[in-house]
Amino acid sequence: MRKAAYMVVTTVVAGLVLSGCGGGDDEKTDSKPSGANTAAKQQSPSSEPSAERTMIERAAGSWKSIVEASDSSLETLTIADGKVTAKGPKLDCAGALKDGRKAGKEAPTLTLSCKGGDDGGRGVGTVKMKDDDKLAIDWAGPEGGYGGQVESFRKVGG
């Protein structure tokens, strides 16, 4: 009988230890993390300036393609104040980056005009960014087509 009582007490004590030892301590534990979470949330905007800036502002700077250049590719992009210059082995283009939205998300559009009239079949592109140092352009492609290529760039300057 004593052995059974001992095992019941041991099981109850183990259960209390594993569950956090009661309700009073849980309330204190909960209040500390939410205070810490609130402080972290208040610091987030200042520690992540990209959250405050538009994609067009974040895209400003110089960009280099992540793939080896071909005759019809773009090697570099330079974006400043919504104006874009793009160069490739056989392309010399200028254009504009304008605000846009798709499915409720920021999706600026890029339109290029290239010397000689050949834009490499790009048409209008939608700009996407990951972090502040990766940029991709999803080109619409020629009118009546099935869509265009996607070009990816890494930031090389401010």
Short mmCIF file of C-alpha atoms in Angstrom, two decimals:
data_model
loop_
_atom_site.label_atom_id
_atom_site.label_comp_id
_atom_site.label_asym_id
_atom_site.label_seq_id
_atom_site.Cartn_x
_atom_site.Cartn_y
_atom_site.Cartn_z
CA MET A 1 0.00 0.00 0.00
CA ARG A 2 2.79 2.39 0.88
CA LYS A 3 4.49 1.65 -2.42
CA ALA A 4 1.30 2.51 -4.35
CA ALA A 5 0.87 5.80 -2.46
CA TYR A 6 4.52 6.67 -3.09
CA MET A 7 4.10 6.06 -6.83
CA VAL A 8 0.96 8.24 -6.97
CA VAL A 9 2.73 11.11 -5.17
CA THR A 10 5.77 10.72 -7.43
CA THR A 11 3.56 10.78 -10.54
CA VAL A 12 1.69 13.91 -9.34
CA VAL A 13 4.94 15.73 -8.46
CA ALA A 14 6.47 14.79 -11.83
CA GLY A 15 3.33 16.01 -13.59
CA LEU A 16 3.49 19.35 -11.77
CA VAL A 17 7.18 19.81 -12.57
CA LEU A 18 6.62 19.04 -16.24
CA SER A 19 3.56 21.29 -16.51
CA GLY A 20 5.23 24.34 -15.03
CA CYS A 21 4.28 24.01 -11.38
CA GLY A 22 0.91 25.75 -11.25
CA GLY A 23 -1.02 28.76 -12.53
CA GLY A 24 0.68 31.59 -10.63
CA ASP A 25 4.01 31.15 -12.38
CA ASP A 26 2.35 30.82 -15.80
CA GLU A 27 0.89 34.31 -15.49
CA LYS A 28 4.31 35.80 -14.73
CA THR A 29 5.93 33.83 -17.54
CA ASP A 30 3.27 34.97 -20.04
CA SER A 31 3.64 38.64 -19.12
CA LYS A 32 7.42 38.67 -19.65
CA PRO A 33 7.35 37.31 -23.22
CA SER A 34 4.58 39.63 -24.32
CA GLY A 35 6.52 42.57 -22.91
CA ALA A 36 9.60 41.34 -24.71
CA ASN A 37 7.58 40.77 -27.90
CA THR A 38 6.16 44.29 -27.67
CA ALA A 39 9.65 45.73 -27.25
CA ALA A 40 10.89 43.67 -30.21
CA LYS A 41 7.97 44.85 -32.35
CA GLN A 42 8.72 48.46 -31.44
CA GLN A 43 12.36 47.98 -32.49
CA SER A 44 11.52 46.17 -35.75
CA PRO A 45 10.66 49.23 -37.85
CA SER A 46 13.93 50.97 -37.00
CA SER A 47 16.03 47.81 -37.39
CA GLU A 48 14.35 46.95 -40.73
CA PRO A 49 14.25 50.15 -42.77
CA SER A 50 13.12 48.20 -45.86
CA ALA A 51 9.70 47.71 -44.23
CA GLU A 52 9.15 51.47 -44.32
CA ARG A 53 10.34 52.11 -47.89
CA THR A 54 8.54 51.35 -51.12
CA MET A 55 9.93 48.75 -53.48
CA ILE A 56 10.90 51.50 -55.93
CA GLU A 57 12.97 53.18 -53.19
CA ARG A 58 14.55 49.85 -52.21
CA ALA A 59 15.34 49.06 -55.86
CA ALA A 60 17.42 52.23 -56.30
CA GLY A 61 21.04 51.44 -57.10
CA SER A 62 23.14 49.32 -59.43
CA TRP A 63 22.32 45.69 -60.20
CA LYS A 64 24.21 42.91 -62.00
CA SER A 65 22.65 39.83 -63.61
CA ILE A 66 23.22 36.54 -61.79
CA VAL A 67 23.56 34.61 -65.07
CA GLU A 68 26.23 34.77 -67.73
CA ALA A 69 25.37 37.28 -70.43
CA SER A 70 24.08 36.28 -73.86
CA ASP A 71 23.51 38.59 -76.82
CA SER A 72 19.87 39.20 -75.85
CA SER A 73 20.30 39.46 -72.07
CA LEU A 74 20.66 42.38 -69.73
CA GLU A 75 23.91 42.47 -67.76
CA THR A 76 23.30 45.55 -65.64
CA LEU A 77 20.47 47.72 -64.37
CA THR A 78 20.76 51.11 -62.78
CA ILE A 79 17.69 52.52 -61.01
CA ALA A 80 17.43 56.06 -59.65
CA ASP A 81 14.25 58.01 -58.87
CA GLY A 82 12.14 55.62 -60.93
CA LYS A 83 14.36 55.99 -64.02
CA VAL A 84 16.08 52.87 -65.33
CA THR A 85 19.04 52.24 -67.60
CA ALA A 86 19.75 48.67 -68.68
CA LYS A 87 22.66 47.37 -70.69
CA GLY A 88 23.61 44.05 -72.20
CA PRO A 89 26.06 42.85 -74.85
CA LYS A 90 23.74 44.04 -77.64
CA LEU A 91 21.17 46.05 -75.66
CA ASP A 92 21.24 49.67 -74.53
CA CYS A 93 17.91 50.57 -72.92
CA ALA A 94 16.26 53.27 -70.83
CA GLY A 95 12.92 53.21 -69.12
CA ALA A 96 10.79 53.84 -66.08
CA LEU A 97 9.82 51.95 -62.96
CA LYS A 98 6.29 52.83 -61.86
CA ASP A 99 4.15 51.95 -58.84
CA GLY A 100 1.77 49.06 -59.30
CA ARG A 101 -0.18 46.45 -57.33
CA LYS A 102 -1.09 42.82 -58.01
CA ALA A 103 -3.32 40.79 -55.70
CA GLY A 104 -3.08 43.52 -53.06
CA LYS A 105 0.74 43.48 -53.00
CA GLU A 106 3.23 46.02 -54.23
CA ALA A 107 4.29 45.09 -57.79
CA PRO A 108 6.02 47.94 -59.65
CA THR A 109 6.18 47.70 -63.44
CA LEU A 110 9.22 48.33 -65.60
CA THR A 111 8.97 49.47 -69.20
CA LEU A 112 12.09 49.72 -71.38
CA SER A 113 12.82 51.32 -74.74
CA CYS A 114 16.00 50.09 -76.34
CA LYS A 115 18.16 51.67 -79.02
CA GLY A 116 17.38 50.06 -82.35
CA GLY A 117 13.87 49.16 -81.15
CA ASP A 118 14.74 45.63 -80.02
CA ASP A 119 14.04 44.96 -76.33
CA GLY A 120 14.88 41.25 -76.57
CA GLY A 121 11.20 40.22 -76.44
CA ARG A 122 10.64 41.57 -72.96
CA GLY A 123 7.65 43.90 -73.14
CA VAL A 124 6.59 45.18 -69.73
CA GLY A 125 8.03 43.58 -66.58
CA THR A 126 6.86 43.23 -63.00
CA VAL A 127 9.58 43.80 -60.42
CA LYS A 128 9.90 41.56 -57.36
CA MET A 129 12.44 41.80 -54.56
CA LYS A 130 13.72 39.49 -51.88
CA ASP A 131 15.46 41.35 -49.09
CA ASP A 132 17.15 44.51 -50.34
CA ASP A 133 19.84 42.82 -52.44
CA LYS A 134 17.92 40.50 -54.80
CA LEU A 135 15.71 41.73 -57.63
CA ALA A 136 13.83 39.82 -60.32
CA ILE A 137 11.89 41.02 -63.34
CA ASP A 138 9.06 38.85 -64.61
CA TRP A 139 8.67 39.99 -68.21
CA ALA A 140 5.25 39.88 -69.88
CA GLY A 141 6.90 38.99 -73.19
CA PRO A 142 5.71 39.90 -76.66
CA GLU A 143 2.05 40.78 -77.11
CA GLY A 144 -0.03 37.70 -77.88
CA GLY A 145 2.66 35.41 -76.46
CA TYR A 146 2.67 33.13 -73.45
CA GLY A 147 4.79 35.33 -71.23
CA GLY A 148 8.40 36.21 -71.13
CA GLN A 149 11.54 35.35 -69.33
CA VAL A 150 12.47 36.08 -65.73
CA GLU A 151 15.74 37.89 -65.12
CA SER A 152 17.42 37.98 -61.73
CA PHE A 153 19.91 40.49 -60.37
CA ARG A 154 22.05 41.11 -57.30
CA LYS A 155 22.73 44.58 -55.92
CA VAL A 156 26.25 45.85 -56.53
CA GLY A 157 25.95 49.46 -55.37
CA GLY A 158 23.74 51.94 -53.57
#
